[in-house]
Short mmCIF file of N, CA and C in Angstrom, two decimals:
data_model
loop_
_atom_site.label_atom_id
_atom_site.label_comp_id
_atom_site.label_asym_id
_atom_site.label_seq_id
_atom_site.Cartn_x
_atom_site.Cartn_y
_atom_site.Cartn_z
N MET A 1 -107.25 31.38 62.30
CA MET A 1 -106.65 31.76 60.96
C MET A 1 -107.61 30.89 60.10
N SER A 2 -108.12 31.58 59.10
CA SER A 2 -109.13 30.88 58.21
C SER A 2 -108.52 30.61 56.83
N SER A 3 -108.62 29.38 56.32
CA SER A 3 -108.05 29.03 55.29
C SER A 3 -108.97 29.19 54.12
N THR A 4 -108.52 29.86 53.06
CA THR A 4 -109.67 29.95 51.91
C THR A 4 -109.16 29.21 50.77
N THR A 5 -110.03 28.64 49.99
CA THR A 5 -109.80 27.83 48.87
C THR A 5 -109.84 28.85 47.81
N PRO A 6 -108.65 28.80 46.77
CA PRO A 6 -108.70 29.74 45.80
C PRO A 6 -109.90 29.41 44.80
N THR A 7 -110.17 30.55 44.23
CA THR A 7 -111.44 30.44 43.30
C THR A 7 -110.82 29.89 41.88
N PRO A 8 -111.63 29.43 40.99
CA PRO A 8 -111.08 28.78 39.69
C PRO A 8 -110.36 29.91 38.94
N ALA A 9 -110.62 31.15 38.99
CA ALA A 9 -110.05 32.10 38.27
C ALA A 9 -108.71 32.43 38.81
N GLN A 10 -108.49 32.47 40.10
CA GLN A 10 -107.15 32.53 40.73
C GLN A 10 -106.17 31.30 40.31
N VAL A 11 -106.79 30.10 40.40
CA VAL A 11 -106.11 28.89 39.97
C VAL A 11 -105.54 29.09 38.32
N ARG A 12 -106.53 29.57 37.55
CA ARG A 12 -106.03 29.74 36.09
C ARG A 12 -104.94 30.81 36.09
N ARG A 13 -105.15 31.71 36.86
CA ARG A 13 -104.19 33.01 36.77
C ARG A 13 -102.70 32.49 37.27
N GLY A 14 -102.65 31.49 38.47
CA GLY A 14 -101.45 31.01 39.02
C GLY A 14 -100.88 30.02 37.84
N ARG A 15 -101.66 29.32 37.20
CA ARG A 15 -101.02 28.40 36.17
C ARG A 15 -100.52 29.39 34.94
N TRP A 16 -101.16 30.31 34.53
CA TRP A 16 -100.57 31.08 33.41
C TRP A 16 -99.38 31.83 33.94
N ILE A 17 -99.09 32.13 35.21
CA ILE A 17 -98.07 32.88 35.70
C ILE A 17 -96.89 31.53 35.59
N LEU A 18 -97.15 30.49 35.99
CA LEU A 18 -96.12 29.47 36.03
C LEU A 18 -95.85 29.12 34.56
N VAL A 19 -96.65 29.04 33.57
CA VAL A 19 -96.44 28.80 32.30
C VAL A 19 -95.65 29.73 31.61
N GLY A 20 -95.89 31.06 32.03
CA GLY A 20 -95.11 32.40 31.65
C GLY A 20 -93.53 32.14 31.91
N LEU A 21 -93.41 31.85 33.39
CA LEU A 21 -92.14 31.71 34.00
C LEU A 21 -91.40 30.68 33.26
N PHE A 22 -92.01 29.43 32.89
CA PHE A 22 -91.35 28.31 32.26
C PHE A 22 -90.93 28.73 30.95
N ALA A 23 -91.94 29.55 30.10
CA ALA A 23 -91.42 29.73 28.88
C ALA A 23 -90.36 30.88 28.80
N LEU A 24 -90.39 31.71 29.78
CA LEU A 24 -89.32 32.89 29.77
C LEU A 24 -87.98 32.06 30.16
N PHE A 25 -87.99 31.15 30.98
CA PHE A 25 -86.67 30.49 31.21
C PHE A 25 -86.14 29.65 30.08
N PHE A 26 -87.07 28.80 29.75
CA PHE A 26 -86.68 27.74 28.70
C PHE A 26 -86.53 28.36 27.25
N GLY A 27 -87.33 29.42 27.12
CA GLY A 27 -87.30 30.25 25.71
C GLY A 27 -85.94 30.89 25.55
N THR A 28 -85.42 31.59 26.67
CA THR A 28 -84.05 32.20 26.46
C THR A 28 -82.99 31.15 26.52
N VAL A 29 -83.14 30.07 27.12
CA VAL A 29 -82.13 29.01 27.05
C VAL A 29 -82.12 28.38 25.37
N GLY A 30 -83.58 28.18 25.05
CA GLY A 30 -83.48 27.68 23.71
C GLY A 30 -82.96 28.70 22.71
N ALA A 31 -83.42 29.91 22.65
CA ALA A 31 -82.81 30.92 21.68
C ALA A 31 -81.28 30.92 21.89
N ALA A 32 -80.64 30.86 23.12
CA ALA A 32 -79.34 30.98 23.10
C ALA A 32 -78.76 29.70 22.40
N GLY A 33 -79.24 28.61 22.54
CA GLY A 33 -78.78 27.38 22.00
C GLY A 33 -78.93 27.50 20.53
N VAL A 34 -79.83 28.04 20.04
CA VAL A 34 -80.18 28.10 18.54
C VAL A 34 -79.01 28.92 17.98
N LEU A 35 -78.84 30.24 18.60
CA LEU A 35 -77.85 31.06 18.16
C LEU A 35 -76.31 30.46 18.35
N ARG A 36 -76.16 29.77 19.22
CA ARG A 36 -74.83 29.38 19.54
C ARG A 36 -74.39 28.09 18.40
N PHE A 37 -75.45 27.30 18.02
CA PHE A 37 -75.16 26.24 17.29
C PHE A 37 -75.30 26.49 15.70
N SER A 38 -75.92 27.81 15.50
CA SER A 38 -75.98 28.36 14.12
C SER A 38 -74.76 29.09 13.77
N GLY A 39 -73.76 29.30 14.77
CA GLY A 39 -72.51 29.98 14.46
C GLY A 39 -72.52 31.42 14.78
N TRP A 40 -73.70 31.97 14.96
CA TRP A 40 -73.97 33.37 15.23
C TRP A 40 -72.89 33.83 16.51
N GLN A 41 -72.28 34.90 16.29
CA GLN A 41 -71.43 35.68 17.41
C GLN A 41 -71.66 37.04 17.45
N PRO A 42 -71.72 37.65 18.60
CA PRO A 42 -71.88 39.24 18.60
C PRO A 42 -70.75 39.82 17.84
N PRO A 43 -71.05 40.81 17.24
CA PRO A 43 -69.86 41.63 16.48
C PRO A 43 -68.62 41.86 17.11
N GLY A 44 -68.81 42.22 18.61
CA GLY A 44 -67.44 42.60 19.17
C GLY A 44 -66.71 41.10 19.58
N SER A 45 -67.15 40.08 19.49
CA SER A 45 -66.27 38.87 19.76
C SER A 45 -65.58 38.24 18.48
N LYS A 46 -66.10 38.83 17.47
CA LYS A 46 -65.42 38.39 16.14
C LYS A 46 -64.09 38.70 15.85
N VAL A 47 -63.22 37.78 15.32
CA VAL A 47 -61.87 38.41 14.89
C VAL A 47 -61.80 38.64 13.40
N LYS A 48 -60.78 39.52 13.04
CA LYS A 48 -60.65 39.99 11.66
C LYS A 48 -59.97 38.81 10.88
N GLY A 49 -59.06 38.22 11.44
CA GLY A 49 -58.12 37.16 10.95
C GLY A 49 -58.91 35.83 11.01
N GLN A 50 -58.29 34.83 10.10
CA GLN A 50 -58.89 33.59 9.84
C GLN A 50 -58.33 32.68 11.14
N MET A 51 -59.33 32.10 12.12
CA MET A 51 -59.13 31.54 13.18
C MET A 51 -58.86 30.10 12.67
N LEU A 52 -57.60 29.61 13.17
CA LEU A 52 -57.30 28.20 12.68
C LEU A 52 -57.82 27.23 13.69
N SER A 53 -58.49 26.31 13.31
CA SER A 53 -59.21 25.31 14.06
C SER A 53 -59.08 23.90 13.32
N PRO A 54 -58.29 23.06 14.15
CA PRO A 54 -57.65 23.35 15.38
C PRO A 54 -56.25 24.26 15.25
N ALA A 55 -55.98 24.86 16.29
CA ALA A 55 -54.62 25.62 16.33
C ALA A 55 -53.56 24.67 16.10
N ILE A 56 -52.44 25.28 15.53
CA ILE A 56 -51.38 24.48 15.17
C ILE A 56 -50.24 24.49 16.16
N ASP A 57 -49.93 23.50 16.76
CA ASP A 57 -48.95 23.24 17.86
C ASP A 57 -47.28 23.54 17.43
N ALA A 58 -46.83 24.72 17.75
CA ALA A 58 -45.34 25.01 17.33
C ALA A 58 -44.49 24.99 18.47
N ARG A 59 -44.96 24.34 19.68
CA ARG A 59 -44.06 24.22 20.84
C ARG A 59 -42.93 23.52 20.57
N GLY A 60 -42.82 22.48 19.87
CA GLY A 60 -41.68 21.54 19.51
C GLY A 60 -40.57 22.34 18.95
N ILE A 61 -41.08 23.44 18.23
CA ILE A 61 -39.95 24.20 17.44
C ILE A 61 -39.14 25.30 18.35
N ARG A 62 -37.94 25.18 18.14
CA ARG A 62 -36.93 26.06 18.85
C ARG A 62 -36.37 27.20 18.22
N PRO A 63 -37.14 28.33 17.81
CA PRO A 63 -36.62 29.33 17.02
C PRO A 63 -35.27 30.00 17.52
N THR A 64 -34.46 30.33 16.70
CA THR A 64 -33.06 30.99 17.10
C THR A 64 -33.01 32.32 16.42
N LEU A 65 -32.77 33.35 17.27
CA LEU A 65 -32.83 34.77 16.76
C LEU A 65 -31.64 34.94 15.97
N ALA A 66 -31.61 35.97 15.13
CA ALA A 66 -30.62 36.19 14.15
C ALA A 66 -29.10 36.33 14.76
N ASP A 67 -29.02 36.76 15.98
CA ASP A 67 -27.73 36.82 16.63
C ASP A 67 -27.44 35.56 17.30
N ALA A 68 -28.05 34.55 16.95
CA ALA A 68 -27.85 33.00 17.33
C ALA A 68 -28.12 32.73 18.81
N SER A 69 -29.02 33.62 19.44
CA SER A 69 -29.32 33.22 20.67
C SER A 69 -30.92 32.48 20.68
N PRO A 70 -31.20 31.78 21.63
CA PRO A 70 -32.54 30.93 21.40
C PRO A 70 -33.63 31.87 21.65
N TYR A 71 -34.76 31.68 20.93
CA TYR A 71 -35.94 32.37 21.41
C TYR A 71 -36.89 31.35 21.96
N LEU A 72 -37.38 31.59 23.16
CA LEU A 72 -38.01 30.72 23.97
C LEU A 72 -39.50 31.15 24.01
N TRP A 73 -40.49 30.10 23.84
CA TRP A 73 -41.93 30.36 23.92
C TRP A 73 -42.54 30.91 25.26
N ASN A 74 -41.69 30.39 26.38
CA ASN A 74 -41.94 30.88 27.81
C ASN A 74 -43.49 31.46 27.96
N PRO A 75 -44.32 30.40 28.20
CA PRO A 75 -45.68 30.87 28.34
C PRO A 75 -45.80 31.80 29.68
N ALA A 76 -44.88 31.88 30.57
CA ALA A 76 -45.02 32.56 31.82
C ALA A 76 -45.06 34.11 31.61
N THR A 77 -44.41 34.41 30.53
CA THR A 77 -44.34 35.93 30.19
C THR A 77 -45.62 36.40 29.60
N ARG A 78 -46.49 35.57 29.07
CA ARG A 78 -47.77 35.94 28.50
C ARG A 78 -47.46 36.71 27.16
N THR A 79 -46.60 36.33 26.33
CA THR A 79 -46.11 37.13 25.12
C THR A 79 -46.85 36.66 23.90
N TRP A 80 -47.45 37.48 23.17
CA TRP A 80 -48.14 37.02 21.82
C TRP A 80 -47.23 37.50 20.79
N ARG A 81 -47.22 36.67 19.71
CA ARG A 81 -46.24 36.86 18.64
C ARG A 81 -46.93 37.02 17.33
N ILE A 82 -46.52 38.18 16.58
CA ILE A 82 -47.11 38.38 15.19
C ILE A 82 -45.91 37.85 14.32
N VAL A 83 -46.16 36.82 13.46
CA VAL A 83 -45.12 36.29 12.64
C VAL A 83 -45.46 36.60 11.20
N VAL A 84 -44.09 36.97 10.55
CA VAL A 84 -44.12 37.24 9.25
C VAL A 84 -43.28 36.12 8.63
N ALA A 85 -43.34 35.29 7.50
CA ALA A 85 -42.33 34.42 6.92
C ALA A 85 -42.18 35.10 5.44
N ALA A 86 -41.13 35.98 5.35
CA ALA A 86 -40.96 36.56 4.09
C ALA A 86 -40.17 35.77 3.14
N PRO A 87 -40.50 35.88 1.87
CA PRO A 87 -39.78 35.01 0.78
C PRO A 87 -38.39 35.59 0.44
N GLU A 88 -37.65 35.06 -0.15
CA GLU A 88 -36.24 35.55 -0.57
C GLU A 88 -36.21 36.88 -1.33
N ASP A 89 -37.04 37.03 -2.39
CA ASP A 89 -37.20 38.16 -3.16
C ASP A 89 -38.20 38.97 -2.91
N CYS A 90 -38.55 39.57 -1.71
CA CYS A 90 -39.57 40.20 -1.20
C CYS A 90 -39.66 41.54 -1.69
N GLY A 91 -38.63 42.52 -1.50
CA GLY A 91 -38.51 43.87 -1.83
C GLY A 91 -39.62 44.80 -1.16
N GLN A 92 -40.18 45.66 -1.97
CA GLN A 92 -40.98 46.80 -1.43
C GLN A 92 -42.17 46.26 -0.67
N GLN A 93 -42.71 44.99 -0.90
CA GLN A 93 -43.85 44.49 -0.30
C GLN A 93 -43.45 44.18 1.21
N CYS A 94 -42.10 43.64 1.37
CA CYS A 94 -41.80 43.25 2.76
C CYS A 94 -41.38 44.59 3.66
N LEU A 95 -40.89 45.55 2.88
CA LEU A 95 -40.74 46.86 3.51
C LEU A 95 -41.96 47.60 4.10
N THR A 96 -43.03 47.50 3.21
CA THR A 96 -44.25 48.06 3.63
C THR A 96 -44.77 47.30 4.73
N LEU A 97 -44.79 46.03 4.75
CA LEU A 97 -45.26 45.28 5.80
C LEU A 97 -44.49 45.50 7.08
N ALA A 98 -43.26 45.55 6.99
CA ALA A 98 -42.51 45.82 8.11
C ALA A 98 -42.78 47.09 8.79
N ARG A 99 -42.92 48.12 8.11
CA ARG A 99 -43.43 49.39 8.49
C ARG A 99 -44.80 49.22 9.10
N ASP A 100 -45.60 48.62 8.62
CA ASP A 100 -46.98 48.62 9.00
C ASP A 100 -47.06 47.84 10.29
N LEU A 101 -46.25 46.78 10.48
CA LEU A 101 -46.08 46.15 11.76
C LEU A 101 -45.49 46.80 12.91
N ASP A 102 -44.43 47.59 12.46
CA ASP A 102 -43.83 48.40 13.46
C ASP A 102 -44.67 49.49 13.91
N LYS A 103 -45.64 50.09 13.09
CA LYS A 103 -46.47 50.91 13.66
C LYS A 103 -47.49 50.35 14.46
N VAL A 104 -48.00 49.13 14.14
CA VAL A 104 -48.95 48.33 15.00
C VAL A 104 -48.37 48.15 16.43
N TRP A 105 -46.99 47.58 16.31
CA TRP A 105 -46.33 47.32 17.56
C TRP A 105 -46.36 48.65 18.51
N ARG A 106 -45.85 49.75 17.93
CA ARG A 106 -46.01 50.78 18.79
C ARG A 106 -47.17 51.32 19.30
N LEU A 107 -48.20 50.96 18.68
CA LEU A 107 -49.58 51.57 19.12
C LEU A 107 -50.08 50.73 20.26
N PHE A 108 -49.38 49.65 20.60
CA PHE A 108 -49.68 48.75 21.66
C PHE A 108 -49.17 49.53 22.83
N SER A 109 -48.31 50.40 22.78
CA SER A 109 -47.77 51.31 23.95
C SER A 109 -47.23 50.58 25.20
N HIS A 110 -47.93 50.76 26.25
CA HIS A 110 -47.51 50.14 27.45
C HIS A 110 -47.51 48.47 27.33
N ASN A 111 -48.23 47.89 26.43
CA ASN A 111 -48.44 46.56 26.18
C ASN A 111 -47.58 45.90 25.08
N ALA A 112 -46.61 46.95 24.60
CA ALA A 112 -45.69 46.30 23.58
C ALA A 112 -44.61 45.53 23.78
N ASP A 113 -44.29 45.63 25.18
CA ASP A 113 -43.42 44.47 25.54
C ASP A 113 -43.98 43.00 25.79
N ARG A 114 -45.35 42.91 25.58
CA ARG A 114 -45.96 41.76 25.55
C ARG A 114 -46.37 41.30 24.12
N VAL A 115 -45.74 41.92 23.17
CA VAL A 115 -46.06 41.64 21.66
C VAL A 115 -44.65 41.46 21.04
N HIS A 116 -44.38 40.26 20.48
CA HIS A 116 -43.06 40.24 19.49
C HIS A 116 -43.39 40.25 18.07
N VAL A 117 -42.73 40.79 17.35
CA VAL A 117 -42.96 40.72 15.86
C VAL A 117 -41.73 39.87 15.37
N LEU A 118 -42.08 38.73 15.03
CA LEU A 118 -40.91 37.59 14.56
C LEU A 118 -40.83 37.61 13.14
N TRP A 119 -39.78 37.83 12.57
CA TRP A 119 -39.59 37.94 11.15
C TRP A 119 -38.81 36.78 10.72
N LEU A 120 -39.35 35.81 9.87
CA LEU A 120 -38.54 34.76 9.15
C LEU A 120 -38.03 35.19 8.01
N GLY A 121 -36.92 35.06 7.58
CA GLY A 121 -36.49 35.35 6.16
C GLY A 121 -35.76 36.50 6.19
N PRO A 122 -35.30 37.09 5.06
CA PRO A 122 -34.49 38.30 4.89
C PRO A 122 -35.16 39.44 5.33
N VAL A 123 -34.71 40.36 6.14
CA VAL A 123 -35.26 41.44 6.60
C VAL A 123 -34.74 42.61 5.71
N PRO A 124 -35.72 43.55 5.08
CA PRO A 124 -35.31 44.58 4.38
C PRO A 124 -34.31 45.41 5.09
N PRO A 125 -33.20 45.85 4.22
CA PRO A 125 -32.33 46.70 5.02
C PRO A 125 -32.79 48.03 5.65
N GLN A 126 -33.83 48.48 4.91
CA GLN A 126 -34.39 49.88 5.75
C GLN A 126 -35.30 49.51 7.08
N ALA A 127 -35.55 48.31 7.16
CA ALA A 127 -36.37 47.89 8.35
C ALA A 127 -35.56 47.32 9.43
N ARG A 128 -33.98 47.08 9.03
CA ARG A 128 -33.37 46.55 10.24
C ARG A 128 -33.21 47.21 11.57
N ALA A 129 -33.46 48.40 11.35
CA ALA A 129 -33.42 49.33 12.74
C ALA A 129 -34.76 49.47 13.27
N MET A 130 -35.81 48.93 12.80
CA MET A 130 -37.05 49.05 13.41
C MET A 130 -37.10 47.98 14.87
N PRO A 131 -37.40 48.83 15.90
CA PRO A 131 -37.42 48.04 17.29
C PRO A 131 -38.38 46.93 17.45
N ALA A 132 -39.43 46.86 16.62
CA ALA A 132 -40.50 46.03 16.73
C ALA A 132 -39.93 44.57 16.17
N LEU A 133 -39.19 44.70 15.15
CA LEU A 133 -38.85 43.38 14.48
C LEU A 133 -37.78 42.54 15.18
N ARG A 134 -38.09 41.30 15.25
CA ARG A 134 -37.07 40.27 16.01
C ARG A 134 -36.76 39.37 14.79
N PRO A 135 -35.82 39.40 14.09
CA PRO A 135 -35.51 38.50 13.09
C PRO A 135 -35.04 37.11 13.63
N ILE A 136 -35.59 36.15 13.09
CA ILE A 136 -35.32 34.80 13.66
C ILE A 136 -34.85 33.98 12.32
N ARG A 137 -33.96 33.04 12.51
CA ARG A 137 -33.38 32.30 11.58
C ARG A 137 -34.56 31.29 10.94
N ASP A 138 -34.25 31.14 9.70
CA ASP A 138 -35.38 30.56 8.94
C ASP A 138 -35.03 28.94 8.79
N ASP A 139 -34.19 28.33 9.79
CA ASP A 139 -33.95 26.85 9.74
C ASP A 139 -34.45 26.08 10.77
N ASP A 140 -35.45 26.69 11.53
CA ASP A 140 -35.93 25.93 12.61
C ASP A 140 -37.21 25.16 12.54
N GLY A 141 -37.81 25.24 11.31
CA GLY A 141 -39.09 24.51 10.99
C GLY A 141 -40.36 25.16 11.08
N LEU A 142 -40.27 26.42 11.61
CA LEU A 142 -41.53 27.20 11.99
C LEU A 142 -42.24 27.46 10.62
N ARG A 143 -41.43 27.92 9.54
CA ARG A 143 -42.14 28.11 8.20
C ARG A 143 -42.82 26.80 7.78
N ASN A 144 -42.37 25.65 7.98
CA ASN A 144 -43.25 24.58 7.49
C ASN A 144 -44.47 24.27 8.09
N LEU A 145 -44.55 25.03 9.32
CA LEU A 145 -45.92 24.87 10.21
C LEU A 145 -46.89 25.88 9.96
N LEU A 146 -46.66 26.82 9.12
CA LEU A 146 -47.49 28.11 8.85
C LEU A 146 -48.29 27.74 7.69
N PRO A 147 -49.66 27.57 7.95
CA PRO A 147 -50.59 27.16 6.86
C PRO A 147 -50.83 28.20 5.75
N ALA A 148 -51.06 27.59 4.63
CA ALA A 148 -51.20 28.52 3.42
C ALA A 148 -50.25 29.58 3.23
N LEU A 149 -48.94 29.18 3.42
CA LEU A 149 -47.96 30.34 3.33
C LEU A 149 -47.68 30.78 1.90
N ALA A 150 -47.64 29.78 0.93
CA ALA A 150 -47.46 30.22 -0.34
C ALA A 150 -48.64 30.87 -1.01
N ASP A 151 -48.96 32.03 -0.75
CA ASP A 151 -50.09 32.69 -1.17
C ASP A 151 -49.77 33.56 -2.45
N PRO A 152 -50.23 33.33 -3.67
CA PRO A 152 -49.74 34.11 -4.75
C PRO A 152 -50.19 35.73 -4.58
N ALA A 153 -51.06 35.89 -3.58
CA ALA A 153 -51.53 37.31 -3.46
C ALA A 153 -50.44 38.28 -2.57
N GLY A 154 -49.38 37.38 -1.94
CA GLY A 154 -48.39 38.32 -1.20
C GLY A 154 -48.10 37.34 0.06
N ILE A 155 -47.79 38.13 1.08
CA ILE A 155 -47.25 37.65 2.42
C ILE A 155 -48.45 37.61 3.48
N PRO A 156 -48.88 36.45 3.96
CA PRO A 156 -49.79 36.22 5.19
C PRO A 156 -48.95 36.68 6.47
N VAL A 157 -49.89 37.03 7.47
CA VAL A 157 -49.21 37.16 8.71
C VAL A 157 -49.91 36.39 9.61
N TYR A 158 -49.27 35.89 10.61
CA TYR A 158 -49.88 34.96 11.57
C TYR A 158 -49.69 35.34 13.01
N VAL A 159 -50.52 34.96 13.95
CA VAL A 159 -50.32 35.16 15.41
C VAL A 159 -50.19 33.79 16.20
N ILE A 160 -49.10 33.99 17.05
CA ILE A 160 -48.96 32.62 17.89
C ILE A 160 -49.25 33.12 19.30
N ASP A 161 -49.86 32.32 20.02
CA ASP A 161 -50.26 32.44 21.46
C ASP A 161 -49.11 32.34 22.40
N PRO A 162 -49.22 32.80 23.69
CA PRO A 162 -48.13 32.65 24.66
C PRO A 162 -47.49 31.15 24.87
N ASN A 163 -48.37 30.16 24.58
CA ASN A 163 -47.87 28.88 24.67
C ASN A 163 -47.26 28.26 23.47
N GLY A 164 -47.39 28.94 22.45
CA GLY A 164 -46.80 28.50 21.14
C GLY A 164 -47.68 27.79 20.00
N PHE A 165 -48.88 28.17 20.20
CA PHE A 165 -49.92 27.59 19.27
C PHE A 165 -50.18 28.80 18.10
N ILE A 166 -50.20 28.47 16.94
CA ILE A 166 -50.56 29.16 15.87
C ILE A 166 -52.00 29.32 15.79
N ILE A 167 -52.52 30.52 16.00
CA ILE A 167 -54.18 30.53 16.06
C ILE A 167 -54.71 31.34 15.05
N LEU A 168 -53.96 32.49 14.48
CA LEU A 168 -54.69 33.25 13.48
C LEU A 168 -53.83 33.35 12.46
N ARG A 169 -54.55 33.40 11.16
CA ARG A 169 -53.77 33.84 9.87
C ARG A 169 -54.51 34.92 9.28
N TYR A 170 -53.69 36.05 8.82
CA TYR A 170 -54.34 37.06 8.11
C TYR A 170 -53.84 36.94 6.52
N PRO A 171 -54.75 37.02 5.68
CA PRO A 171 -54.39 36.94 4.37
C PRO A 171 -53.53 38.17 3.72
N PRO A 172 -52.66 38.11 2.61
CA PRO A 172 -52.03 39.23 2.18
C PRO A 172 -52.84 40.30 1.87
N GLY A 173 -52.45 41.42 2.34
CA GLY A 173 -53.08 42.78 2.18
C GLY A 173 -54.02 43.26 3.22
N THR A 174 -54.07 42.41 4.35
CA THR A 174 -54.98 42.70 5.41
C THR A 174 -54.66 44.05 5.89
N ASP A 175 -55.63 44.78 6.41
CA ASP A 175 -55.33 45.97 7.14
C ASP A 175 -54.67 45.73 8.42
N PRO A 176 -53.62 46.46 8.56
CA PRO A 176 -52.88 46.30 9.77
C PRO A 176 -53.63 46.66 11.00
N GLY A 177 -54.58 47.56 10.81
CA GLY A 177 -55.47 47.85 12.16
C GLY A 177 -56.18 46.78 12.59
N TRP A 178 -56.55 45.81 11.49
CA TRP A 178 -57.38 44.60 12.06
C TRP A 178 -56.36 43.68 12.91
N ILE A 179 -55.11 43.56 12.67
CA ILE A 179 -54.23 42.94 13.35
C ILE A 179 -54.02 43.44 14.71
N ARG A 180 -53.94 44.86 14.88
CA ARG A 180 -54.03 45.40 16.15
C ARG A 180 -55.24 45.28 16.96
N THR A 181 -56.33 45.28 16.33
CA THR A 181 -57.53 45.18 16.91
C THR A 181 -57.65 43.86 17.62
N ASP A 182 -57.36 42.83 17.00
CA ASP A 182 -57.43 41.42 17.27
C ASP A 182 -56.37 41.10 18.31
N VAL A 183 -55.18 41.46 18.17
CA VAL A 183 -54.18 41.29 19.26
C VAL A 183 -54.50 42.03 20.55
N SER A 184 -55.02 43.08 20.22
CA SER A 184 -55.40 43.95 21.64
C SER A 184 -56.45 43.30 22.33
N LYS A 185 -57.38 42.64 21.57
CA LYS A 185 -58.47 41.81 22.30
C LYS A 185 -57.76 40.62 23.11
N LEU A 186 -56.82 40.10 22.29
CA LEU A 186 -56.11 38.85 22.89
C LEU A 186 -55.37 39.32 24.28
N LEU A 187 -54.94 40.48 24.25
CA LEU A 187 -53.97 41.03 25.31
C LEU A 187 -54.73 41.22 26.42
N LYS A 188 -56.18 41.47 26.33
CA LYS A 188 -56.85 41.75 27.44
C LYS A 188 -57.42 40.28 28.11
N LEU A 189 -57.38 39.26 27.21
CA LEU A 189 -57.86 37.85 27.79
C LEU A 189 -56.74 37.50 28.75
N ILE A 190 -55.46 37.73 28.81
CA ILE A 190 -54.59 37.09 29.68
C ILE A 190 -53.80 38.29 30.41
#
């Protein structure tokens, strides 16, 4: 076997290939770092609601359903909650919101049992028969944990994760389809 010494042209070519591989690897890592720390996210991973950071811990709250039975967070069931804290004199706005959330809940179809719509405060009489709504008593302190609840524009909507953390807030007048889209993504996570 004869060993040949590489020519200077082959050495240069080998070095350029090595530099190219180095640039390819560290360039993609660097670009990913720049995108990550600049706050950019792919459109498919963004949520429509306002992500609460840090999430608000509601695990210490023990809600009670309107029929006086306890409502447990029970993380093992992997249930997501959509929460509405209605004011006393809500009227038509509450009825419209209740109808919209009932439609959203129905659109989850086979996953509807993994989503609860919790309603704090008075339920409009026309909405009491809606299967999606779970009225809970307004004496458990949950209302006090909901951020920016007193919004002059109307009634915000919140999402609570299976463990009992308030993670999303939707401003008044949010398209119900956005809530459905975000909760659908969350249901796929777990």
